[in-house]
Amino acid sequence: MFAGPNVTEVADVLPSSNIDFANRTFLTIKCRYDIENLLMFFLVRNHSEIIVRIDFQLKTRSFAVVTRRKGFDCTVPTFPADKKGVITCSKRYPSCEDATYYKCSANKESSKSRLVRGTEQKAIRDNAVIEIADVLPSSNIDFENRTFLTIKCRYAIENLIQFFLVRNHSEVIVQIYYQKKTRSFAVVSRRKGFDCTVPKVPGDKKGVITCSKHYPSCEDATYYKCSTYKESSKSRLVRGTEQKAIRDNAGTEQKAIRDNADKLSDANIITKILKFAATLLVIGHFH
Protein backbone atom coordinates (compact mmCIF):
# COMPACT_ATOMS: atom_id res chain seq x y z
CA MET A 1 0.00 0.00 0.00
CA PHE A 2 1.17 3.54 -0.76
CA ALA A 3 1.61 5.90 2.16
CA GLY A 4 0.18 8.90 0.28
CA PRO A 5 0.07 10.82 -3.02
CA ASN A 6 3.10 11.17 -5.31
CA VAL A 7 4.90 8.03 -4.17
CA THR A 8 7.17 5.53 -5.92
CA GLU A 9 8.50 2.27 -4.49
CA VAL A 10 10.35 -0.93 -5.36
CA ALA A 11 7.34 -3.25 -5.41
CA ASP A 12 9.12 -6.53 -6.15
CA VAL A 13 12.49 -8.05 -7.01
CA LEU A 14 12.94 -11.35 -8.84
CA PRO A 15 14.46 -13.70 -7.96
CA SER A 16 12.87 -13.18 -4.56
CA SER A 17 15.86 -14.84 -2.90
CA ASN A 18 19.47 -13.89 -3.57
CA ILE A 19 20.85 -13.95 -7.14
CA ASP A 20 22.35 -17.36 -7.95
CA PHE A 21 25.18 -16.41 -10.31
CA ALA A 22 25.84 -20.02 -11.29
CA ASN A 23 22.28 -20.50 -12.67
CA ARG A 24 21.14 -16.93 -13.26
CA THR A 25 18.77 -15.91 -16.05
CA PHE A 26 17.15 -12.55 -15.20
CA LEU A 27 17.25 -9.90 -12.51
CA THR A 28 13.87 -8.12 -12.47
CA ILE A 29 12.93 -5.01 -10.49
CA LYS A 30 9.32 -3.80 -10.47
CA CYS A 31 8.71 -0.15 -9.64
CA ARG A 32 5.19 0.88 -8.60
CA TYR A 33 4.22 4.55 -8.83
CA ASP A 34 1.25 6.71 -7.78
CA ILE A 35 2.04 10.11 -9.28
CA GLU A 36 0.01 12.83 -10.95
CA ASN A 37 1.37 13.90 -14.35
CA LEU A 38 4.27 11.44 -14.70
CA LEU A 39 7.01 12.94 -16.89
CA MET A 40 10.27 11.20 -15.94
CA PHE A 41 11.37 7.88 -14.45
CA PHE A 42 14.81 6.66 -13.31
CA LEU A 43 16.15 3.29 -12.19
CA VAL A 44 19.04 4.11 -9.88
CA ARG A 45 21.82 1.81 -8.68
CA ASN A 46 24.32 2.36 -5.84
CA HIS A 47 22.22 5.31 -4.58
CA SER A 48 23.19 7.71 -7.41
CA GLU A 49 24.07 5.79 -10.60
CA ILE A 50 21.28 6.18 -13.19
CA ILE A 51 21.13 3.03 -15.32
CA VAL A 52 17.74 3.58 -17.02
CA ARG A 53 15.97 6.86 -17.77
CA ILE A 54 12.49 7.24 -19.29
CA ASP A 55 11.20 10.63 -20.48
CA PHE A 56 7.88 11.83 -21.83
CA GLN A 57 8.40 13.07 -25.41
CA LEU A 58 6.21 16.10 -26.22
CA LYS A 59 6.74 15.74 -29.98
CA THR A 60 5.46 12.17 -30.17
CA ARG A 61 3.29 12.39 -27.03
CA SER A 62 4.72 9.10 -25.80
CA PHE A 63 7.23 7.75 -23.28
CA ALA A 64 10.64 6.50 -24.44
CA VAL A 65 13.75 5.00 -22.86
CA VAL A 66 16.44 7.64 -23.45
CA THR A 67 19.21 6.05 -21.37
CA ARG A 68 19.99 2.40 -20.70
CA ARG A 69 23.24 1.14 -19.21
CA LYS A 70 24.82 -2.00 -17.74
CA GLY A 71 22.50 -4.28 -19.72
CA PHE A 72 19.26 -3.06 -18.07
CA ASP A 73 16.04 -2.12 -19.87
CA CYS A 74 12.55 -1.12 -18.70
CA THR A 75 8.98 -1.14 -19.93
CA VAL A 76 7.44 2.28 -20.56
CA PRO A 77 4.05 3.67 -19.45
CA THR A 78 1.37 4.09 -22.09
CA PHE A 79 0.02 7.57 -22.86
CA PRO A 80 -2.02 9.08 -21.45
CA ALA A 81 -0.32 7.65 -18.38
CA ASP A 82 -2.49 6.41 -15.58
CA LYS A 83 -1.84 7.97 -12.22
CA LYS A 84 -0.95 4.52 -10.90
CA GLY A 85 1.13 1.91 -12.63
CA VAL A 86 4.14 -0.43 -12.63
CA ILE A 87 7.38 -0.11 -14.60
CA THR A 88 9.32 -3.37 -14.91
CA CYS A 89 13.10 -3.24 -15.34
CA SER A 90 15.25 -6.29 -16.00
CA LYS A 91 18.69 -7.51 -16.96
CA ARG A 92 19.60 -10.84 -18.49
CA TYR A 93 22.59 -12.70 -17.01
CA PRO A 94 23.27 -10.45 -13.99
CA SER A 95 26.82 -10.52 -12.63
CA CYS A 96 28.29 -9.94 -9.19
CA GLU A 97 28.39 -6.15 -9.74
CA ASP A 98 24.57 -6.21 -9.99
CA ALA A 99 24.27 -7.39 -6.38
CA THR A 100 23.86 -3.93 -4.87
CA TYR A 101 21.28 -1.23 -3.93
CA TYR A 102 18.47 -0.12 -6.26
CA LYS A 103 15.78 2.53 -6.09
CA CYS A 104 13.04 3.88 -8.37
CA SER A 105 12.59 7.61 -8.96
CA ALA A 106 9.77 9.43 -10.76
CA ASN A 107 9.57 13.18 -11.24
CA LYS A 108 10.96 14.33 -7.89
CA GLU A 109 9.94 11.30 -5.83
CA SER A 110 12.28 8.44 -4.91
CA SER A 111 11.68 5.07 -3.31
CA LYS A 112 13.73 3.66 -0.49
CA SER A 113 16.83 1.80 -1.66
CA ARG A 114 16.55 -1.98 -1.73
CA LEU A 115 19.54 -4.30 -1.50
CA VAL A 116 19.82 -7.15 -3.99
CA ARG A 117 22.19 -9.82 -2.69
CA GLY A 118 24.19 -12.51 -4.48
CA THR A 119 24.42 -16.02 -3.01
CA GLU A 120 27.53 -17.08 -4.89
CA GLN A 121 29.78 -14.09 -4.30
CA LYS A 122 31.66 -15.47 -1.31
CA ALA A 123 31.89 -18.97 -2.76
CA ILE A 124 33.35 -17.60 -5.99
CA ARG A 125 36.00 -15.63 -4.13
CA ASP A 126 36.87 -18.55 -1.84
CA ASN A 127 37.06 -21.24 -4.52
CA ALA A 128 38.29 -19.33 -7.55
CA VAL A 129 41.69 -20.49 -8.75
CA ILE A 130 43.74 -19.58 -11.79
CA GLU A 131 47.35 -20.57 -12.32
CA ILE A 132 50.04 -21.05 -14.94
CA ALA A 133 49.95 -24.83 -15.29
CA ASP A 134 52.81 -25.23 -17.76
CA VAL A 135 55.29 -23.35 -19.94
CA LEU A 136 56.87 -24.83 -23.08
CA PRO A 137 59.72 -25.12 -23.70
CA SER A 138 60.15 -26.31 -20.12
CA SER A 139 63.74 -25.05 -20.14
CA ASN A 140 64.78 -21.58 -21.21
CA ILE A 141 63.84 -20.27 -24.66
CA ASP A 142 66.55 -21.09 -27.22
CA PHE A 143 66.39 -18.09 -29.53
CA GLU A 144 68.61 -19.75 -32.17
CA ASN A 145 66.32 -22.82 -32.56
CA ARG A 146 63.05 -21.41 -31.28
CA THR A 147 59.67 -22.52 -32.66
CA PHE A 148 56.91 -21.79 -30.12
CA LEU A 149 56.50 -20.26 -26.68
CA THR A 150 53.44 -21.85 -25.05
CA ILE A 151 51.79 -20.85 -21.76
CA LYS A 152 48.97 -22.98 -20.35
CA CYS A 153 46.58 -21.34 -17.88
CA ARG A 154 44.46 -23.64 -15.70
CA TYR A 155 41.31 -22.23 -14.07
CA ALA A 156 38.64 -23.42 -11.62
CA ILE A 157 36.14 -20.56 -11.58
CA GLU A 158 32.36 -20.34 -11.48
CA ASN A 159 30.89 -18.19 -14.21
CA LEU A 160 34.01 -17.38 -16.23
CA ILE A 161 33.29 -14.34 -18.44
CA GLN A 162 36.73 -12.76 -18.99
CA PHE A 163 40.34 -13.90 -19.39
CA PHE A 164 43.58 -11.97 -19.82
CA LEU A 165 47.15 -13.04 -20.58
CA VAL A 166 49.37 -10.42 -18.95
CA ARG A 167 53.06 -9.73 -19.55
CA ASN A 168 55.47 -7.62 -17.49
CA HIS A 169 52.92 -7.55 -14.62
CA SER A 170 50.50 -5.10 -16.30
CA GLU A 171 50.73 -5.38 -20.13
CA VAL A 172 47.61 -7.17 -21.44
CA ILE A 173 48.55 -9.05 -24.62
CA VAL A 174 45.46 -11.28 -25.08
CA GLN A 175 41.84 -10.61 -24.01
CA ILE A 176 39.01 -13.15 -24.16
CA TYR A 177 35.37 -12.21 -23.44
CA TYR A 178 32.10 -14.11 -23.26
CA GLN A 179 29.79 -12.77 -25.97
CA LYS A 180 26.15 -12.72 -24.84
CA LYS A 181 24.81 -12.32 -28.37
CA THR A 182 26.46 -15.48 -29.70
CA ARG A 183 26.72 -17.24 -26.32
CA SER A 184 30.34 -18.05 -27.02
CA PHE A 185 33.83 -16.91 -26.07
CA ALA A 186 35.96 -14.88 -28.48
CA VAL A 187 39.45 -13.38 -28.54
CA VAL A 188 38.76 -9.63 -28.71
CA SER A 189 42.37 -8.43 -28.51
CA ARG A 190 45.73 -10.01 -29.36
CA ARG A 191 49.15 -8.33 -29.37
CA LYS A 192 52.85 -9.09 -29.79
CA GLY A 193 52.13 -12.20 -31.90
CA PHE A 194 50.32 -14.13 -29.13
CA ASP A 195 47.03 -15.99 -29.50
CA CYS A 196 44.97 -18.21 -27.15
CA THR A 197 42.41 -20.98 -27.32
CA VAL A 198 38.94 -20.11 -25.97
CA PRO A 199 36.78 -22.02 -23.44
CA LYS A 200 33.94 -24.17 -24.72
CA VAL A 201 30.32 -23.09 -24.30
CA PRO A 202 28.54 -23.88 -22.12
CA GLY A 203 31.73 -23.36 -20.15
CA ASP A 204 32.88 -25.85 -17.59
CA LYS A 205 33.89 -24.61 -14.17
CA LYS A 206 37.37 -26.08 -14.77
CA GLY A 207 39.49 -25.86 -17.88
CA VAL A 208 42.76 -24.89 -19.56
CA ILE A 209 43.41 -21.93 -21.87
CA THR A 210 46.52 -22.37 -24.02
CA CYS A 211 48.35 -19.28 -25.27
CA SER A 212 51.27 -19.41 -27.70
CA LYS A 213 53.57 -17.38 -29.94
CA HIS A 214 55.48 -18.55 -33.00
CA TYR A 215 59.15 -17.50 -33.10
CA PRO A 216 59.52 -15.78 -29.71
CA SER A 217 62.21 -13.11 -29.43
CA CYS A 218 64.33 -11.83 -26.57
CA GLU A 219 61.56 -9.40 -25.47
CA ASP A 220 59.35 -12.43 -24.76
CA ALA A 221 61.73 -13.64 -22.05
CA THR A 222 59.93 -11.92 -19.17
CA TYR A 223 57.14 -12.35 -16.57
CA TYR A 224 53.67 -13.71 -17.42
CA LYS A 225 50.44 -14.23 -15.48
CA CYS A 226 46.90 -15.40 -16.22
CA SER A 227 44.00 -13.24 -15.00
CA THR A 228 40.22 -13.07 -14.90
CA TYR A 229 38.00 -10.19 -13.76
CA LYS A 230 39.02 -10.60 -10.10
CA GLU A 231 41.55 -13.45 -9.94
CA SER A 232 45.21 -13.52 -11.02
CA SER A 233 47.83 -16.23 -10.99
CA LYS A 234 51.29 -15.69 -9.60
CA SER A 235 53.68 -14.23 -12.15
CA ARG A 236 56.07 -16.69 -13.76
CA LEU A 237 59.42 -15.77 -15.30
CA VAL A 238 60.23 -17.15 -18.74
CA ARG A 239 63.98 -17.03 -19.36
CA GLY A 240 66.03 -16.99 -22.57
CA THR A 241 69.17 -19.16 -22.91
CA GLU A 242 70.85 -16.87 -25.42
CA GLN A 243 70.57 -13.66 -23.44
CA LYS A 244 73.83 -14.14 -21.53
CA ALA A 245 75.64 -15.28 -24.67
CA ILE A 246 74.43 -12.19 -26.51
CA ARG A 247 75.67 -9.97 -23.71
CA ASP A 248 79.03 -11.85 -23.60
CA ASN A 249 79.47 -11.58 -27.36
CA ALA A 250 78.63 -7.91 -27.23
CA GLY A 251 81.25 -7.43 -24.53
CA THR A 252 83.87 -9.29 -26.58
CA GLU A 253 83.11 -7.16 -29.62
CA GLN A 254 83.35 -3.98 -27.59
CA LYS A 255 86.73 -5.08 -26.18
CA ALA A 256 88.01 -5.81 -29.70
CA ILE A 257 86.87 -2.36 -30.84
CA ARG A 258 88.67 -0.74 -27.91
CA ASP A 259 91.85 -2.74 -28.66
CA ASN A 260 91.74 -1.70 -32.32
CA ALA A 261 91.23 1.90 -31.30
CA ASP A 262 94.25 1.72 -28.99
CA LYS A 263 96.35 0.24 -31.80
CA LEU A 264 95.25 2.96 -34.20
CA SER A 265 96.06 5.59 -31.61
CA ASP A 266 99.58 4.16 -31.08
CA ALA A 267 100.14 4.07 -34.85
CA ASN A 268 99.08 7.70 -35.16
CA ILE A 269 101.55 8.73 -32.44
CA ILE A 270 104.43 6.88 -34.15
CA THR A 271 103.53 8.49 -37.49
CA LYS A 272 103.55 11.94 -35.91
CA ILE A 273 107.01 11.28 -34.32
CA LEU A 274 108.46 10.14 -37.65
CA LYS A 275 107.06 13.21 -39.42
CA PHE A 276 108.56 15.47 -36.73
CA ALA A 277 111.99 13.75 -37.05
CA ALA A 278 111.91 14.16 -40.84
CA THR A 279 111.13 17.86 -40.41
CA LEU A 280 114.15 18.28 -38.09
CA LEU A 281 116.42 16.60 -40.64
CA VAL A 282 115.26 18.94 -43.39
CA ILE A 283 115.83 22.00 -41.20
CA GLY A 284 119.35 20.73 -40.25
CA HIS A 285 120.21 20.19 -43.91
CA PHE A 286 119.49 23.83 -44.78
CA HIS A 287 121.55 25.08 -41.86
CSV table of C-alpha atoms in Angstrom, one decimal:
chain,number,residue,atom,x,y,z
A,1,MET,CA,0.0,0.0,0.0
A,2,PHE,CA,1.2,3.5,-0.8
A,3,ALA,CA,1.6,5.9,2.2
A,4,GLY,CA,0.2,8.9,0.3
A,5,PRO,CA,0.1,10.8,-3.0
A,6,ASN,CA,3.1,11.2,-5.3
A,7,VAL,CA,4.9,8.0,-4.2
A,8,THR,CA,7.2,5.5,-5.9
A,9,GLU,CA,8.5,2.3,-4.5
A,10,VAL,CA,10.3,-0.9,-5.4
A,11,ALA,CA,7.3,-3.3,-5.4
A,12,ASP,CA,9.1,-6.5,-6.2
A,13,VAL,CA,12.5,-8.1,-7.0
A,14,LEU,CA,12.9,-11.3,-8.8
A,15,PRO,CA,14.5,-13.7,-8.0
A,16,SER,CA,12.9,-13.2,-4.6
A,17,SER,CA,15.9,-14.8,-2.9
A,18,ASN,CA,19.5,-13.9,-3.6
A,19,ILE,CA,20.8,-14.0,-7.1
A,20,ASP,CA,22.4,-17.4,-7.9
A,21,PHE,CA,25.2,-16.4,-10.3
A,22,ALA,CA,25.8,-20.0,-11.3
A,23,ASN,CA,22.3,-20.5,-12.7
A,24,ARG,CA,21.1,-16.9,-13.3
A,25,THR,CA,18.8,-15.9,-16.0
A,26,PHE,CA,17.2,-12.6,-15.2
A,27,LEU,CA,17.2,-9.9,-12.5
A,28,THR,CA,13.9,-8.1,-12.5
A,29,ILE,CA,12.9,-5.0,-10.5
A,30,LYS,CA,9.3,-3.8,-10.5
A,31,CYS,CA,8.7,-0.2,-9.6
A,32,ARG,CA,5.2,0.9,-8.6
A,33,TYR,CA,4.2,4.6,-8.8
A,34,ASP,CA,1.3,6.7,-7.8
A,35,ILE,CA,2.0,10.1,-9.3
A,36,GLU,CA,0.0,12.8,-10.9
A,37,ASN,CA,1.4,13.9,-14.3
A,38,LEU,CA,4.3,11.4,-14.7
A,39,LEU,CA,7.0,12.9,-16.9
A,40,MET,CA,10.3,11.2,-15.9
A,41,PHE,CA,11.4,7.9,-14.4
A,42,PHE,CA,14.8,6.7,-13.3
A,43,LEU,CA,16.2,3.3,-12.2
A,44,VAL,CA,19.0,4.1,-9.9
A,45,ARG,CA,21.8,1.8,-8.7
A,46,ASN,CA,24.3,2.4,-5.8
A,47,HIS,CA,22.2,5.3,-4.6
A,48,SER,CA,23.2,7.7,-7.4
A,49,GLU,CA,24.1,5.8,-10.6
A,50,ILE,CA,21.3,6.2,-13.2
A,51,ILE,CA,21.1,3.0,-15.3
A,52,VAL,CA,17.7,3.6,-17.0
A,53,ARG,CA,16.0,6.9,-17.8
A,54,ILE,CA,12.5,7.2,-19.3
A,55,ASP,CA,11.2,10.6,-20.5
A,56,PHE,CA,7.9,11.8,-21.8
A,57,GLN,CA,8.4,13.1,-25.4
A,58,LEU,CA,6.2,16.1,-26.2
A,59,LYS,CA,6.7,15.7,-30.0
A,60,THR,CA,5.5,12.2,-30.2
A,61,ARG,CA,3.3,12.4,-27.0
A,62,SER,CA,4.7,9.1,-25.8
A,63,PHE,CA,7.2,7.8,-23.3
A,64,ALA,CA,10.6,6.5,-24.4
A,65,VAL,CA,13.8,5.0,-22.9
A,66,VAL,CA,16.4,7.6,-23.4
A,67,THR,CA,19.2,6.1,-21.4
A,68,ARG,CA,20.0,2.4,-20.7
A,69,ARG,CA,23.2,1.1,-19.2
A,70,LYS,CA,24.8,-2.0,-17.7
A,71,GLY,CA,22.5,-4.3,-19.7
A,72,PHE,CA,19.3,-3.1,-18.1
A,73,ASP,CA,16.0,-2.1,-19.9
A,74,CYS,CA,12.6,-1.1,-18.7
A,75,THR,CA,9.0,-1.1,-19.9
A,76,VAL,CA,7.4,2.3,-20.6
A,77,PRO,CA,4.1,3.7,-19.5
A,78,THR,CA,1.4,4.1,-22.1
A,79,PHE,CA,0.0,7.6,-22.9
A,80,PRO,CA,-2.0,9.1,-21.5
A,81,ALA,CA,-0.3,7.6,-18.4
A,82,ASP,CA,-2.5,6.4,-15.6
A,83,LYS,CA,-1.8,8.0,-12.2
A,84,LYS,CA,-0.9,4.5,-10.9
A,85,GLY,CA,1.1,1.9,-12.6
A,86,VAL,CA,4.1,-0.4,-12.6
A,87,ILE,CA,7.4,-0.1,-14.6
A,88,THR,CA,9.3,-3.4,-14.9
A,89,CYS,CA,13.1,-3.2,-15.3
A,90,SER,CA,15.2,-6.3,-16.0
A,91,LYS,CA,18.7,-7.5,-17.0
A,92,ARG,CA,19.6,-10.8,-18.5
A,93,TYR,CA,22.6,-12.7,-17.0
A,94,PRO,CA,23.3,-10.5,-14.0
A,95,SER,CA,26.8,-10.5,-12.6
A,96,CYS,CA,28.3,-9.9,-9.2
A,97,GLU,CA,28.4,-6.1,-9.7
A,98,ASP,CA,24.6,-6.2,-10.0
A,99,ALA,CA,24.3,-7.4,-6.4
A,100,THR,CA,23.9,-3.9,-4.9
A,101,TYR,CA,21.3,-1.2,-3.9
A,102,TYR,CA,18.5,-0.1,-6.3
A,103,LYS,CA,15.8,2.5,-6.1
A,104,CYS,CA,13.0,3.9,-8.4
A,105,SER,CA,12.6,7.6,-9.0
A,106,ALA,CA,9.8,9.4,-10.8
A,107,ASN,CA,9.6,13.2,-11.2
A,108,LYS,CA,11.0,14.3,-7.9
A,109,GLU,CA,9.9,11.3,-5.8
A,110,SER,CA,12.3,8.4,-4.9
A,111,SER,CA,11.7,5.1,-3.3
A,112,LYS,CA,13.7,3.7,-0.5
A,113,SER,CA,16.8,1.8,-1.7
A,114,ARG,CA,16.6,-2.0,-1.7
A,115,LEU,CA,19.5,-4.3,-1.5
A,116,VAL,CA,19.8,-7.2,-4.0
A,117,ARG,CA,22.2,-9.8,-2.7
A,118,GLY,CA,24.2,-12.5,-4.5
A,119,THR,CA,24.4,-16.0,-3.0
A,120,GLU,CA,27.5,-17.1,-4.9
A,121,GLN,CA,29.8,-14.1,-4.3
A,122,LYS,CA,31.7,-15.5,-1.3
A,123,ALA,CA,31.9,-19.0,-2.8
A,124,ILE,CA,33.3,-17.6,-6.0
A,125,ARG,CA,36.0,-15.6,-4.1
A,126,ASP,CA,36.9,-18.5,-1.8
A,127,ASN,CA,37.1,-21.2,-4.5
A,128,ALA,CA,38.3,-19.3,-7.6
A,129,VAL,CA,41.7,-20.5,-8.7
A,130,ILE,CA,43.7,-19.6,-11.8
A,131,GLU,CA,47.4,-20.6,-12.3
A,132,ILE,CA,50.0,-21.1,-14.9
A,133,ALA,CA,50.0,-24.8,-15.3
A,134,ASP,CA,52.8,-25.2,-17.8
A,135,VAL,CA,55.3,-23.4,-19.9
A,136,LEU,CA,56.9,-24.8,-23.1
A,137,PRO,CA,59.7,-25.1,-23.7
A,138,SER,CA,60.2,-26.3,-20.1
A,139,SER,CA,63.7,-25.1,-20.1
A,140,ASN,CA,64.8,-21.6,-21.2
A,141,ILE,CA,63.8,-20.3,-24.7
A,142,ASP,CA,66.5,-21.1,-27.2
A,143,PHE,CA,66.4,-18.1,-29.5
A,144,GLU,CA,68.6,-19.8,-32.2
A,145,ASN,CA,66.3,-22.8,-32.6
A,146,ARG,CA,63.0,-21.4,-31.3
A,147,THR,CA,59.7,-22.5,-32.7
A,148,PHE,CA,56.9,-21.8,-30.1
A,149,LEU,CA,56.5,-20.3,-26.7
A,150,THR,CA,53.4,-21.9,-25.0
A,151,ILE,CA,51.8,-20.8,-21.8
A,152,LYS,CA,49.0,-23.0,-20.3
A,153,CYS,CA,46.6,-21.3,-17.9
A,154,ARG,CA,44.5,-23.6,-15.7
A,155,TYR,CA,41.3,-22.2,-14.1
A,156,ALA,CA,38.6,-23.4,-11.6
A,157,ILE,CA,36.1,-20.6,-11.6
A,158,GLU,CA,32.4,-20.3,-11.5
A,159,ASN,CA,30.9,-18.2,-14.2
A,160,LEU,CA,34.0,-17.4,-16.2
A,161,ILE,CA,33.3,-14.3,-18.4
A,162,GLN,CA,36.7,-12.8,-19.0
A,163,PHE,CA,40.3,-13.9,-19.4
A,164,PHE,CA,43.6,-12.0,-19.8
A,165,LEU,CA,47.2,-13.0,-20.6
A,166,VAL,CA,49.4,-10.4,-19.0
A,167,ARG,CA,53.1,-9.7,-19.6
A,168,ASN,CA,55.5,-7.6,-17.5
A,169,HIS,CA,52.9,-7.5,-14.6
A,170,SER,CA,50.5,-5.1,-16.3
A,171,GLU,CA,50.7,-5.4,-20.1
A,172,VAL,CA,47.6,-7.2,-21.4
A,173,ILE,CA,48.6,-9.1,-24.6
A,174,VAL,CA,45.5,-11.3,-25.1
A,175,GLN,CA,41.8,-10.6,-24.0
A,176,ILE,CA,39.0,-13.1,-24.2
A,177,TYR,CA,35.4,-12.2,-23.4
A,178,TYR,CA,32.1,-14.1,-23.3
A,179,GLN,CA,29.8,-12.8,-26.0
A,180,LYS,CA,26.1,-12.7,-24.8
A,181,LYS,CA,24.8,-12.3,-28.4
A,182,THR,CA,26.5,-15.5,-29.7
A,183,ARG,CA,26.7,-17.2,-26.3
A,184,SER,CA,30.3,-18.1,-27.0
A,185,PHE,CA,33.8,-16.9,-26.1
A,186,ALA,CA,36.0,-14.9,-28.5
A,187,VAL,CA,39.4,-13.4,-28.5
A,188,VAL,CA,38.8,-9.6,-28.7
A,189,SER,CA,42.4,-8.4,-28.5
A,190,ARG,CA,45.7,-10.0,-29.4
A,191,ARG,CA,49.1,-8.3,-29.4
A,192,LYS,CA,52.9,-9.1,-29.8
A,193,GLY,CA,52.1,-12.2,-31.9
A,194,PHE,CA,50.3,-14.1,-29.1
A,195,ASP,CA,47.0,-16.0,-29.5
A,196,CYS,CA,45.0,-18.2,-27.1
A,197,THR,CA,42.4,-21.0,-27.3
A,198,VAL,CA,38.9,-20.1,-26.0
A,199,PRO,CA,36.8,-22.0,-23.4
A,200,LYS,CA,33.9,-24.2,-24.7
A,201,VAL,CA,30.3,-23.1,-24.3
A,202,PRO,CA,28.5,-23.9,-22.1
A,203,GLY,CA,31.7,-23.4,-20.2
A,204,ASP,CA,32.9,-25.8,-17.6
A,205,LYS,CA,33.9,-24.6,-14.2
A,206,LYS,CA,37.4,-26.1,-14.8
A,207,GLY,CA,39.5,-25.9,-17.9
A,208,VAL,CA,42.8,-24.9,-19.6
A,209,ILE,CA,43.4,-21.9,-21.9
A,210,THR,CA,46.5,-22.4,-24.0
A,211,CYS,CA,48.4,-19.3,-25.3
A,212,SER,CA,51.3,-19.4,-27.7
A,213,LYS,CA,53.6,-17.4,-29.9
A,214,HIS,CA,55.5,-18.5,-33.0
A,215,TYR,CA,59.1,-17.5,-33.1
A,216,PRO,CA,59.5,-15.8,-29.7
A,217,SER,CA,62.2,-13.1,-29.4
A,218,CYS,CA,64.3,-11.8,-26.6
A,219,GLU,CA,61.6,-9.4,-25.5
A,220,ASP,CA,59.3,-12.4,-24.8
A,221,ALA,CA,61.7,-13.6,-22.1
A,222,THR,CA,59.9,-11.9,-19.2
A,223,TYR,CA,57.1,-12.4,-16.6
A,224,TYR,CA,53.7,-13.7,-17.4
A,225,LYS,CA,50.4,-14.2,-15.5
A,226,CYS,CA,46.9,-15.4,-16.2
A,227,SER,CA,44.0,-13.2,-15.0
A,228,THR,CA,40.2,-13.1,-14.9
A,229,TYR,CA,38.0,-10.2,-13.8
A,230,LYS,CA,39.0,-10.6,-10.1
A,231,GLU,CA,41.5,-13.4,-9.9
A,232,SER,CA,45.2,-13.5,-11.0
A,233,SER,CA,47.8,-16.2,-11.0
A,234,LYS,CA,51.3,-15.7,-9.6
A,235,SER,CA,53.7,-14.2,-12.2
A,236,ARG,CA,56.1,-16.7,-13.8
A,237,LEU,CA,59.4,-15.8,-15.3
A,238,VAL,CA,60.2,-17.2,-18.7
A,239,ARG,CA,64.0,-17.0,-19.4
A,240,GLY,CA,66.0,-17.0,-22.6
A,241,THR,CA,69.2,-19.2,-22.9
A,242,GLU,CA,70.9,-16.9,-25.4
A,243,GLN,CA,70.6,-13.7,-23.4
A,244,LYS,CA,73.8,-14.1,-21.5
A,245,ALA,CA,75.6,-15.3,-24.7
A,246,ILE,CA,74.4,-12.2,-26.5
A,247,ARG,CA,75.7,-10.0,-23.7
A,248,ASP,CA,79.0,-11.8,-23.6
A,249,ASN,CA,79.5,-11.6,-27.4
A,250,ALA,CA,78.6,-7.9,-27.2
A,251,GLY,CA,81.2,-7.4,-24.5
A,252,THR,CA,83.9,-9.3,-26.6
A,253,GLU,CA,83.1,-7.2,-29.6
A,254,GLN,CA,83.4,-4.0,-27.6
A,255,LYS,CA,86.7,-5.1,-26.2
A,256,ALA,CA,88.0,-5.8,-29.7
A,257,ILE,CA,86.9,-2.4,-30.8
A,258,ARG,CA,88.7,-0.7,-27.9
A,259,ASP,CA,91.9,-2.7,-28.7
A,260,ASN,CA,91.7,-1.7,-32.3
A,261,ALA,CA,91.2,1.9,-31.3
A,262,ASP,CA,94.2,1.7,-29.0
A,263,LYS,CA,96.4,0.2,-31.8
A,264,LEU,CA,95.3,3.0,-34.2
A,265,SER,CA,96.1,5.6,-31.6
A,266,ASP,CA,99.6,4.2,-31.1
A,267,ALA,CA,100.1,4.1,-34.9
A,268,ASN,CA,99.1,7.7,-35.2
A,269,ILE,CA,101.5,8.7,-32.4
A,270,ILE,CA,104.4,6.9,-34.1
A,271,THR,CA,103.5,8.5,-37.5
A,272,LYS,CA,103.5,11.9,-35.9
A,273,ILE,CA,107.0,11.3,-34.3
A,274,LEU,CA,108.5,10.1,-37.6
A,275,LYS,CA,107.1,13.2,-39.4
A,276,PHE,CA,108.6,15.5,-36.7
A,277,ALA,CA,112.0,13.8,-37.1
A,278,ALA,CA,111.9,14.2,-40.8
A,279,THR,CA,111.1,17.9,-40.4
A,280,LEU,CA,114.1,18.3,-38.1
A,281,LEU,CA,116.4,16.6,-40.6
A,282,VAL,CA,115.3,18.9,-43.4
A,283,ILE,CA,115.8,22.0,-41.2
A,284,GLY,CA,119.3,20.7,-40.3
A,285,HIS,CA,120.2,20.2,-43.9
A,286,PHE,CA,119.5,23.8,-44.8
A,287,HIS,CA,121.5,25.1,-41.9
